[in-house]
Tab-separated table of C-alpha atoms and ligand atoms in Angstrom:
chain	number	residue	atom	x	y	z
A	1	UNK	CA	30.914	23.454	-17.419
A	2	UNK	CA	33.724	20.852	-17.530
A	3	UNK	CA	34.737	19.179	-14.182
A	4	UNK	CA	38.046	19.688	-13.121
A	5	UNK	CA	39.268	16.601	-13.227
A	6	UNK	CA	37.320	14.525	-16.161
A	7	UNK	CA	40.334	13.119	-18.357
A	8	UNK	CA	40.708	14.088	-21.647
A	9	UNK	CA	38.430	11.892	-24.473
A	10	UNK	CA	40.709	9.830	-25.945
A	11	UNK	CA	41.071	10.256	-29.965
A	12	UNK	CA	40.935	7.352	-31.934
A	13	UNK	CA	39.527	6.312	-35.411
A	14	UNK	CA	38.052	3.176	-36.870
A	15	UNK	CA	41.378	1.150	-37.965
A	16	UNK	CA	42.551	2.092	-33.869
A	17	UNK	CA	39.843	-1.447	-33.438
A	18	UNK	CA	41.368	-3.030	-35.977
A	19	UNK	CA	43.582	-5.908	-34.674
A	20	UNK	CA	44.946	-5.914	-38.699
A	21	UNK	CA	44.839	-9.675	-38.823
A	22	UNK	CA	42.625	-11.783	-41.647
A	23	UNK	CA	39.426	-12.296	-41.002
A	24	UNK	CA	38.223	-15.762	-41.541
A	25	UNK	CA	34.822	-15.019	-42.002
A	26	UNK	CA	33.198	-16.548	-45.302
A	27	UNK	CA	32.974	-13.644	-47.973
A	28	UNK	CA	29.474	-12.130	-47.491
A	29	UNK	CA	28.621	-12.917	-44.304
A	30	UNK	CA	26.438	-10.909	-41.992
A	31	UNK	CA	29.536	-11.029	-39.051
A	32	UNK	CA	31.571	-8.195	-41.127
A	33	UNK	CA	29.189	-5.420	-41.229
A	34	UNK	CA	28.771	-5.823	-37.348
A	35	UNK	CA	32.036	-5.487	-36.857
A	36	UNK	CA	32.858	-2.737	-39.078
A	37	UNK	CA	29.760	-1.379	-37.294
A	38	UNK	CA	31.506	-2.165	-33.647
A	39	UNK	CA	34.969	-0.576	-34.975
A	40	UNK	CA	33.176	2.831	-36.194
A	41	UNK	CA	31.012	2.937	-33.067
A	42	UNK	CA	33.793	2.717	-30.206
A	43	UNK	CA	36.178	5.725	-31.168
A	44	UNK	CA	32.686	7.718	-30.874
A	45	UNK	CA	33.025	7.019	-26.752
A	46	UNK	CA	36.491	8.592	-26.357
A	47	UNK	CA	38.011	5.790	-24.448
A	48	UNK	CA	41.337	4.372	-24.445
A	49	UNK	CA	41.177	1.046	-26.531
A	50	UNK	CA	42.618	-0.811	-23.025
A	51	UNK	CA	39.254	0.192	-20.957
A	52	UNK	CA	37.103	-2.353	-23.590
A	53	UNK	CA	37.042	-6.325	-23.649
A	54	UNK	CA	34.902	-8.399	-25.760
A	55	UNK	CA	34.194	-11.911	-24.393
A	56	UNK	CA	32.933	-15.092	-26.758
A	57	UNK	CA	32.211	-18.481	-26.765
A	58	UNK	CA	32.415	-21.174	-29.342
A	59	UNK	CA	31.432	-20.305	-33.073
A	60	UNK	CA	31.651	-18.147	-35.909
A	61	UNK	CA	30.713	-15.535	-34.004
A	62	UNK	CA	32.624	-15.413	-31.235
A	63	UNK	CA	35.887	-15.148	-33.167
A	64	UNK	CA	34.982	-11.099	-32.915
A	65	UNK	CA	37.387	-10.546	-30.293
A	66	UNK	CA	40.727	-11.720	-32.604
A	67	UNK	CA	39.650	-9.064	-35.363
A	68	UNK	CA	39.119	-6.574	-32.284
A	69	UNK	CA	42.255	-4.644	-31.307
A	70	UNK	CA	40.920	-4.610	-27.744
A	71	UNK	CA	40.984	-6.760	-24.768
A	72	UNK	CA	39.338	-9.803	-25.160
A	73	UNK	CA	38.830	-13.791	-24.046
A	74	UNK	CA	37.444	-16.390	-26.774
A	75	UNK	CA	36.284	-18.662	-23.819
A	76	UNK	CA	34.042	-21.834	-23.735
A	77	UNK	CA	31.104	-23.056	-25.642
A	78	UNK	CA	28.017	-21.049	-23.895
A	79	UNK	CA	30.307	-19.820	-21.331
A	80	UNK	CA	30.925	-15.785	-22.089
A	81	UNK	CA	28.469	-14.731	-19.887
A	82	UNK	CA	29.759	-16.425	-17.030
A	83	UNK	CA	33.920	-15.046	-17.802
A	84	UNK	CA	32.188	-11.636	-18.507
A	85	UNK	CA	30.532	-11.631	-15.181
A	86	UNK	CA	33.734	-12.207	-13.519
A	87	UNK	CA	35.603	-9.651	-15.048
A	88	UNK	CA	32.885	-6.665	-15.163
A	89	UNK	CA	32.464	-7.717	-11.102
A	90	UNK	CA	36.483	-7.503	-10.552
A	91	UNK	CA	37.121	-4.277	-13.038
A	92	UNK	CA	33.569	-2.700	-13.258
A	93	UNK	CA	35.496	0.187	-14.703
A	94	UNK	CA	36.104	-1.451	-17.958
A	95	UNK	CA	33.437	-1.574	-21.072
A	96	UNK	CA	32.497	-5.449	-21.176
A	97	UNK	CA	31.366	-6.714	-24.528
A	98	UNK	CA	30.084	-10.176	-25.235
A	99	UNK	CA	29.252	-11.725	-28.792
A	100	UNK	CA	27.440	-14.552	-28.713
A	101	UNK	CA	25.864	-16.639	-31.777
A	102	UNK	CA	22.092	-18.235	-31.471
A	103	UNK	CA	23.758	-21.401	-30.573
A	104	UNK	CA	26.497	-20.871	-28.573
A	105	UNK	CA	24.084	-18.585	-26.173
A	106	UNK	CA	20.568	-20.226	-26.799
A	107	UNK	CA	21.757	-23.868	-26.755
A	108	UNK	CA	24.850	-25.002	-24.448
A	109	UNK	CA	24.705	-21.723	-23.115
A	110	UNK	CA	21.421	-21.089	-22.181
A	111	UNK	CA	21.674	-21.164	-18.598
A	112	UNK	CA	24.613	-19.027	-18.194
A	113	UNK	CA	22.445	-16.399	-20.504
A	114	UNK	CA	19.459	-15.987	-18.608
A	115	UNK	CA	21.706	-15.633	-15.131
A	116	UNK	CA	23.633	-12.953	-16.706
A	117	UNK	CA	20.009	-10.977	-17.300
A	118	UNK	CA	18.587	-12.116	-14.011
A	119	UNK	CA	21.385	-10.821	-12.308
A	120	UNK	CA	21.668	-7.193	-14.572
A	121	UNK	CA	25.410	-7.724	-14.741
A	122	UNK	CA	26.092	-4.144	-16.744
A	123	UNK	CA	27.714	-5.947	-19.827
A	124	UNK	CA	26.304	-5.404	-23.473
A	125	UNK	CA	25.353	-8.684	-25.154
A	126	UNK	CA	25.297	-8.803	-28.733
A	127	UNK	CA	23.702	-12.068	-30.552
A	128	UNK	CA	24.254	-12.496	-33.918
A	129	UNK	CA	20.974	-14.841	-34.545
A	130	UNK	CA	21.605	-16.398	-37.791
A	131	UNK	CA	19.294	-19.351	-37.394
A	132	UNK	CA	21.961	-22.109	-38.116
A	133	UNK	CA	25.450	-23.454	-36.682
A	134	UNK	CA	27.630	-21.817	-38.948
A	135	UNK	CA	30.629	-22.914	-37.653
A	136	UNK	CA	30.484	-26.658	-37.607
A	137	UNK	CA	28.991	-26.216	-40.715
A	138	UNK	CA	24.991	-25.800	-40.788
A	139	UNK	CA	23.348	-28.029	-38.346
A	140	UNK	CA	19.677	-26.807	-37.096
A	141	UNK	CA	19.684	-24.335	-34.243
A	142	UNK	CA	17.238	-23.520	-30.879
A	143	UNK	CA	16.154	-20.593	-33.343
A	144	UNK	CA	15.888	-22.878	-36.578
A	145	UNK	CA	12.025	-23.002	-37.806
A	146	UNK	CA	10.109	-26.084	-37.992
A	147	UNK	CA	10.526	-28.061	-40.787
A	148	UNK	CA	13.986	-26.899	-41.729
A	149	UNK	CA	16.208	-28.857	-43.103
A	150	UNK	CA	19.792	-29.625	-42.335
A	151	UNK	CA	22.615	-31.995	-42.418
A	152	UNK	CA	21.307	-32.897	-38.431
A	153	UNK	CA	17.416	-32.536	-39.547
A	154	UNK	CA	17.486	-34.007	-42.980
A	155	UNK	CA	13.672	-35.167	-42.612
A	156	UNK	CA	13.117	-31.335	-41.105
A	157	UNK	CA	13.276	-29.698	-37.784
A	158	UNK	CA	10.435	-30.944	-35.798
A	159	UNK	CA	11.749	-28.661	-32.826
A	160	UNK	CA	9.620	-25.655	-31.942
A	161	UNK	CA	12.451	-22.618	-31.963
A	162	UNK	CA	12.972	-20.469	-29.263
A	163	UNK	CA	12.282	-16.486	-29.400
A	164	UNK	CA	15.576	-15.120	-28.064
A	165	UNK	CA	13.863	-12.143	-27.243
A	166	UNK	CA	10.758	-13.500	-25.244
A	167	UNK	CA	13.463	-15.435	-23.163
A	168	UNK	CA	15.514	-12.811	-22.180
A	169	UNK	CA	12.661	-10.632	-21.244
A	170	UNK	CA	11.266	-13.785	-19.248
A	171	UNK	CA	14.490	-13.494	-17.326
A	172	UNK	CA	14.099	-9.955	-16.652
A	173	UNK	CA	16.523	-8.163	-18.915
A	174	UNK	CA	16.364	-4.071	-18.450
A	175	UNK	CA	17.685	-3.636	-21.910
A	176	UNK	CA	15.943	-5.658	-24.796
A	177	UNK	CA	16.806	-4.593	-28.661
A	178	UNK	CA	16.937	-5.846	-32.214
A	179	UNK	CA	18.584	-4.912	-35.543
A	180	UNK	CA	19.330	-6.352	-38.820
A	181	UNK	CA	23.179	-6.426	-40.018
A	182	UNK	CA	22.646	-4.633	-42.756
A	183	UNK	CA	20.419	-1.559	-41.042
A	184	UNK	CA	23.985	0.440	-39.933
A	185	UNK	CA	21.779	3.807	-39.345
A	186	UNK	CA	19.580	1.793	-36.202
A	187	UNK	CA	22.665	-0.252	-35.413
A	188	UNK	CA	24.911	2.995	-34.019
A	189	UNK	CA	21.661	4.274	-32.496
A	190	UNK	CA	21.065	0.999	-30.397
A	191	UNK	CA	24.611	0.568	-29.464
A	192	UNK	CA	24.919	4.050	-28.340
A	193	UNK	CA	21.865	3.638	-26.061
A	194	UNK	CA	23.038	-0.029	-25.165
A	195	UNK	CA	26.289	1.569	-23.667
A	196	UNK	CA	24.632	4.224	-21.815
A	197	UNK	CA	22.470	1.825	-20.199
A	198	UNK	CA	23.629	0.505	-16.791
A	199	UNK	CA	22.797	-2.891	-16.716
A	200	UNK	CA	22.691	-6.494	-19.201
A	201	UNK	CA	21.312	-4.677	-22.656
A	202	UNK	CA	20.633	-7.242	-25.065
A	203	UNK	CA	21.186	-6.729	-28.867
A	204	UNK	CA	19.487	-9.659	-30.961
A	205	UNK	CA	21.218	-9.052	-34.562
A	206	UNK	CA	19.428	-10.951	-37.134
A	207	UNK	CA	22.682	-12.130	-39.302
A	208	UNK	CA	22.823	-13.485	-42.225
A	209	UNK	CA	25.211	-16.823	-43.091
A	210	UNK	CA	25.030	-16.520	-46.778
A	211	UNK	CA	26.806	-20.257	-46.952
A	212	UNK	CA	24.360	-22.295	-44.820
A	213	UNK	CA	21.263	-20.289	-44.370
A	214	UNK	CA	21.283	-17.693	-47.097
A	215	UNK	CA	18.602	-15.375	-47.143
A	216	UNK	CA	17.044	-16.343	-43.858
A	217	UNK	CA	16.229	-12.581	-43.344
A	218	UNK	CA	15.695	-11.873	-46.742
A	219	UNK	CA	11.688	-10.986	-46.679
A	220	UNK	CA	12.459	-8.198	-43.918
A	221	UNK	CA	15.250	-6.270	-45.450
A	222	UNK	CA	15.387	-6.755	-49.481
A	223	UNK	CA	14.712	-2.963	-50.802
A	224	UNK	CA	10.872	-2.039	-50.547
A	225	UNK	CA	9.908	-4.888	-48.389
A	226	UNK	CA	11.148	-3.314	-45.815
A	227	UNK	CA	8.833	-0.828	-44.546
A	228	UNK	CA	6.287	-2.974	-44.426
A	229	UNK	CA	7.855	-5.841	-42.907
A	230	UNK	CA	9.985	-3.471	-40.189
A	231	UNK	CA	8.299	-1.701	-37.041
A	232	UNK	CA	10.961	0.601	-36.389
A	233	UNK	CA	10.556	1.570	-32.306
A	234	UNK	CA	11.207	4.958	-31.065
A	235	UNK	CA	10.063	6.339	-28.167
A	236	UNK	CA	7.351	8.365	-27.478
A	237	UNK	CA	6.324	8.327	-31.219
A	238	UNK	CA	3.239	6.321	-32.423
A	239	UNK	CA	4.051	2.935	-34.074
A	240	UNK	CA	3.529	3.595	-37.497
A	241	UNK	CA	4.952	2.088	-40.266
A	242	UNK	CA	4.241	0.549	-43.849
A	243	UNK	CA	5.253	2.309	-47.047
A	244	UNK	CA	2.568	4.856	-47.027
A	245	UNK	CA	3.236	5.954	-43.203
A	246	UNK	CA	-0.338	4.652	-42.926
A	247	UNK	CA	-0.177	1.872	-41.235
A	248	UNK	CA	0.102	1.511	-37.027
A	249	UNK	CA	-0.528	-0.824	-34.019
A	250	UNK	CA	-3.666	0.298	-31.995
A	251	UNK	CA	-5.674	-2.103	-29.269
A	252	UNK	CA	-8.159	-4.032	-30.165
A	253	UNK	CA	-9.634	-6.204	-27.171
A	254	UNK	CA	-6.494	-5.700	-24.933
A	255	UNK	CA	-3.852	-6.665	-27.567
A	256	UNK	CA	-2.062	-4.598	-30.560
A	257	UNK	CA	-3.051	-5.004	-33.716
A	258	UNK	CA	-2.524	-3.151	-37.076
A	259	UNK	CA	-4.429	-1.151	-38.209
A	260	UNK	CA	-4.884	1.412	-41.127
A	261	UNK	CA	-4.861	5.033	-40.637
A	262	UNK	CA	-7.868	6.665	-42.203
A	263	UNK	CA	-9.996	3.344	-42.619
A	264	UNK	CA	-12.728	2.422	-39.844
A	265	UNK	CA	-12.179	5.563	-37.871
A	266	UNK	CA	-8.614	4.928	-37.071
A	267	UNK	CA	-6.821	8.195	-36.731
A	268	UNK	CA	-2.969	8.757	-35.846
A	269	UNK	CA	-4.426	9.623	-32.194
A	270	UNK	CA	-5.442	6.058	-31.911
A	271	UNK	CA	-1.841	4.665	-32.539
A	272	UNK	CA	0.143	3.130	-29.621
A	273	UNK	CA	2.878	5.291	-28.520
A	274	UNK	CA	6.134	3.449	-27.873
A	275	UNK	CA	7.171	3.486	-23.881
A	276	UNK	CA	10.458	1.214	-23.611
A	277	UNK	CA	10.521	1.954	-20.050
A	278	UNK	CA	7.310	1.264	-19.198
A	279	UNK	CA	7.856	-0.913	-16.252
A	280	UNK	CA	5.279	-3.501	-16.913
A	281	UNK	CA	6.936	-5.840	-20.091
A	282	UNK	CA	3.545	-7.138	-21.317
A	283	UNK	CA	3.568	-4.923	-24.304
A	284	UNK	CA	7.219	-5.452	-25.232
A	285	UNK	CA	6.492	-8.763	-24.234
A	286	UNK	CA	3.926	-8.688	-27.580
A	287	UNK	CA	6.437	-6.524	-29.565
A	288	UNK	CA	8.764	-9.393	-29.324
A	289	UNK	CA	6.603	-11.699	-30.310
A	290	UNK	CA	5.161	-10.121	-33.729
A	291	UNK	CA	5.777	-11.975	-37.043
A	292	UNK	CA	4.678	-11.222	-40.710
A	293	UNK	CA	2.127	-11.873	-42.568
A	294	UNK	CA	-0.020	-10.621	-39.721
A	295	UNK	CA	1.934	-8.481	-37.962
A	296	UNK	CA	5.591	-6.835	-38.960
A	297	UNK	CA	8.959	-7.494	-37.193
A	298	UNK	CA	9.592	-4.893	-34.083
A	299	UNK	CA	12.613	-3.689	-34.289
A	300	UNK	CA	14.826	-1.061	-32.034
A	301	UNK	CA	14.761	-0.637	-28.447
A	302	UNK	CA	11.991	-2.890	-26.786
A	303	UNK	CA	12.657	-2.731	-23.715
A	304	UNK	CA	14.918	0.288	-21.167
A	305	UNK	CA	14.226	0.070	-17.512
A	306	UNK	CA	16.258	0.532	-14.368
A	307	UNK	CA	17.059	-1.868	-11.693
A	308	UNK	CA	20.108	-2.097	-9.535
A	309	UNK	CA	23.234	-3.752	-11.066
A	310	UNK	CA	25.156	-7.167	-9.743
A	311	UNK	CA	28.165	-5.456	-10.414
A	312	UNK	CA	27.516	-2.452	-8.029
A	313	UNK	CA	26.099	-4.522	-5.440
A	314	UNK	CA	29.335	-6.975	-4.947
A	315	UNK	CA	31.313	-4.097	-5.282
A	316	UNK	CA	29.546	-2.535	-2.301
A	317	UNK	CA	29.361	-5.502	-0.597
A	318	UNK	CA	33.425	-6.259	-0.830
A	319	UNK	CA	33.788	-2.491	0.675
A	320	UNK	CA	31.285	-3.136	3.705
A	321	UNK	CA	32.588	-6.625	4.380
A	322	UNK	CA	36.519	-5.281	4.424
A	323	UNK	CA	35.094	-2.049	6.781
A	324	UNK	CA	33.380	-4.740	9.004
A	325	UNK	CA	36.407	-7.487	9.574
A	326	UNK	CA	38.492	-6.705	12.272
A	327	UNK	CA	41.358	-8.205	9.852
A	328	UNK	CA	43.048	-5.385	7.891
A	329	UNK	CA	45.943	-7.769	6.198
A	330	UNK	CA	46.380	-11.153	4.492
A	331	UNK	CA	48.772	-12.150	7.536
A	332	UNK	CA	45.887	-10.747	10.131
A	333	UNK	CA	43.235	-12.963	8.201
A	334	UNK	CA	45.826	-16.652	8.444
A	335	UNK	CA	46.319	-16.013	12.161
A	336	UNK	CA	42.439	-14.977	13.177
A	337	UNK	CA	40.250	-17.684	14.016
A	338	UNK	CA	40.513	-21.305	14.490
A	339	UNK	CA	44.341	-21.875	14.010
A	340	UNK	CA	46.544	-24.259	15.221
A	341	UNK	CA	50.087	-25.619	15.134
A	342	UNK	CA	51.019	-29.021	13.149
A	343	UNK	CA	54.331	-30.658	15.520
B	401	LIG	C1	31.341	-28.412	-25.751
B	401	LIG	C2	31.175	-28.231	-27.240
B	401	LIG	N1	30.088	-28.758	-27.827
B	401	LIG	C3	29.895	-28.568	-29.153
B	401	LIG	C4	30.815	-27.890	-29.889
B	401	LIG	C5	30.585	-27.738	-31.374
B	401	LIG	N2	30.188	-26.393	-31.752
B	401	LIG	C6	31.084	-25.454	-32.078
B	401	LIG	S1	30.355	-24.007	-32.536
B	401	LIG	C7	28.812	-24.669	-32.308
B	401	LIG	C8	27.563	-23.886	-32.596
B	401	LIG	C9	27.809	-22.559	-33.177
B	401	LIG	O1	26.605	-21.991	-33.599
B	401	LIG	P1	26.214	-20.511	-33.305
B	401	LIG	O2	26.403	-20.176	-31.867
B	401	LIG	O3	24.853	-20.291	-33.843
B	401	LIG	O4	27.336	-19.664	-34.040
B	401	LIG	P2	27.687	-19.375	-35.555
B	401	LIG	O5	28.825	-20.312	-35.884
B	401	LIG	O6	26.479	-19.634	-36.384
B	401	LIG	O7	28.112	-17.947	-35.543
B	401	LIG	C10	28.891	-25.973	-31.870
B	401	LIG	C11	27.732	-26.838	-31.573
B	401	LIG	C12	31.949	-27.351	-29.238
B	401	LIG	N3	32.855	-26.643	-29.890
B	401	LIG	N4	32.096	-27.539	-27.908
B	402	LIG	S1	29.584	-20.239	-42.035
B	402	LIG	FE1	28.016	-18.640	-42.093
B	402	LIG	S2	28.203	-17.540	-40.126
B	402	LIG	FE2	30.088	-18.739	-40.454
B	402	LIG	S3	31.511	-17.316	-41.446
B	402	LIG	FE3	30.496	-18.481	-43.066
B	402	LIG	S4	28.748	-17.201	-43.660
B	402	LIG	FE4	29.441	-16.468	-41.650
């Protein structure tokens, strides 16, 4: 049954998120299959182009919103969590996007990152980890691996990297995901699930910047590799992957590990079954944290829990505070209280 008064979906195609203008990405980098992913996604929602903004920082990255024909900001180094928060808290009506890179949200921006997830501001954060500044052209970043070396690390990185995803679940994010740029098929799945989640969902994008990290994600997506590399989440199916099928994550002494199906008595029974909304994170905690040769790379949803939203609570909050003050206008507000008369 349709309710009388749900407006219309809104028709629109691919080119509708097109702003038309060049893109000044390098040719072949990871940023323009997430973006032709972003364009195809949005017209699937049935909203007027006007009800989405995407908010950035500094980098290659964040130049997303000029090649969106949306709303937008391209705001401060580290900072498009904070302008995001703002605007989804004064128009929580509108579909608030932010595209941050690894450093732009991991390094200046850290802070504002984890306050945005602490808080469960409902805005969809999309991270396009490439490993590397791209933008001021290579220099190591909080996600580059030790010993790489760069025109700021030419001896190599000596810096232990950060796991984006272990951080933001530290700081209590209810929606935790990852995707390649090149995997288009998961991609629409997680952003569709993203957007129906109420609350900070977190997209890590591993992205490749074919001019100063080439190949960074190489030994996870080239051709067969993949299956054996990938964990590909869904929920309430075993964890099973490999090229055979035959390969899963049981528990062994507390903690996943892989196992083969049909060797030492495993059987499919004996395969984890993924639970993204379990509400204890310890296991997504591990999923996060799982790296070939031993283990392979989790990817999909993680994590999909519910907890109360900063948006809806300052909303509520604005509405009890304006039914409790006995001032009903601007002018009743400048002549209550402690006034007086300059002579
Ligand atoms: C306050 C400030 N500090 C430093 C910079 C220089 N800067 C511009 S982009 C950037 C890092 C970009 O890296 P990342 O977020 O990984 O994005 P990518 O370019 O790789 O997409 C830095 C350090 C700046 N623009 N402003
Ligand atoms: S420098 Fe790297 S991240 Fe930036 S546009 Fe070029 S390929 Fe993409």
């Amino acid at each position: 049954m349709t309710a009388i008064n749900a407006p219309e979906p809104v028709k629109l195609k691919k080119k509708d998120f097109d702003a038309g203008i060049d893109v000044r990405w390098c040719p072949g980098c990871g940023d323009y299959s997430i973006l032709a992913n972003i364009q195809k996604f949005l017209p699937t929602l049935g909203r007027a182009k006007e009800e989405f903004a995407f908010i950035s920082g500094i980098g290659c990255s964040s130049r997303f919103p000029y090649y969106m024909n949306t709303y937008g900001f391209h705001s401060i180094h580290g900072r498009a969590p904070a302008f995001a928060t703002g605007l989804k808290s004064y128009r929580p009506d509108l579909s608030v996007w932010v595209v941050t890179g690894d450093g732009d949200g991991f390094s200046i921006g850290g802070n504002h990152l984890l306050h945005a997830m602490r808080r469960n501001v409902d805005l969809n954060i999309l991270l396009f980890n490439n490993r590397i500044y791209g933008l001021t052209k290579g220099q190591y970043s909080p996600t580059s691996e030790v010993g790489k070396v760069t025109s700021s690390t030419p001896m190599g990185s000596i810096d232990s990297p950060l796991r984006p995803l272990s951080v933001v679940l530290g700081a209590e994010a209810t929606f935790v995901a990852r995707v390649t740029d090149t995997d288009a098929k998961l991609m629409q799945n997680i952003l569709q699930q993203a957007y129906e989640h109420k609350g900070t969902s977190f997209i890590e994008i591993y992205q490749n910047c074919n001019v100063f990290n080439d190949g960074a994600f190489v030994n996870l997506t080239k051709g067969d590799v993949k299956r054996d590399a990938q964990l590909i989440l869904e929920e309430g199916k075993p964890m099973i992957f490999g090229k055979e099928r035959n390969k899963g994550l049981i528990f062994q002494d507390g903690k996943p590990a892989v196992a083969t199906i049909g060797e030492n008595g495993v059987s499919e029974d004996d395969i984890i079954v993924h639970n993204p909304s379990d509400p204890d994170p310890t296991l997504a905690f591990r999923l996060a944290r799982m790296d070939p040769p031993d283990f392979p790379v989790a990817m999909g949803i993680l994590r999909k829990v519910e907890r109360p939203t900063y948006d809806d609570a300052i909303t509520q909050q604005v509405i009890d505070a304006k039914k409790a003050s006995p001032d009903k206008t601007i002018h009743d507000l400048l002549h209550s209280g402690d006034t007086w008369e300059v002579k």
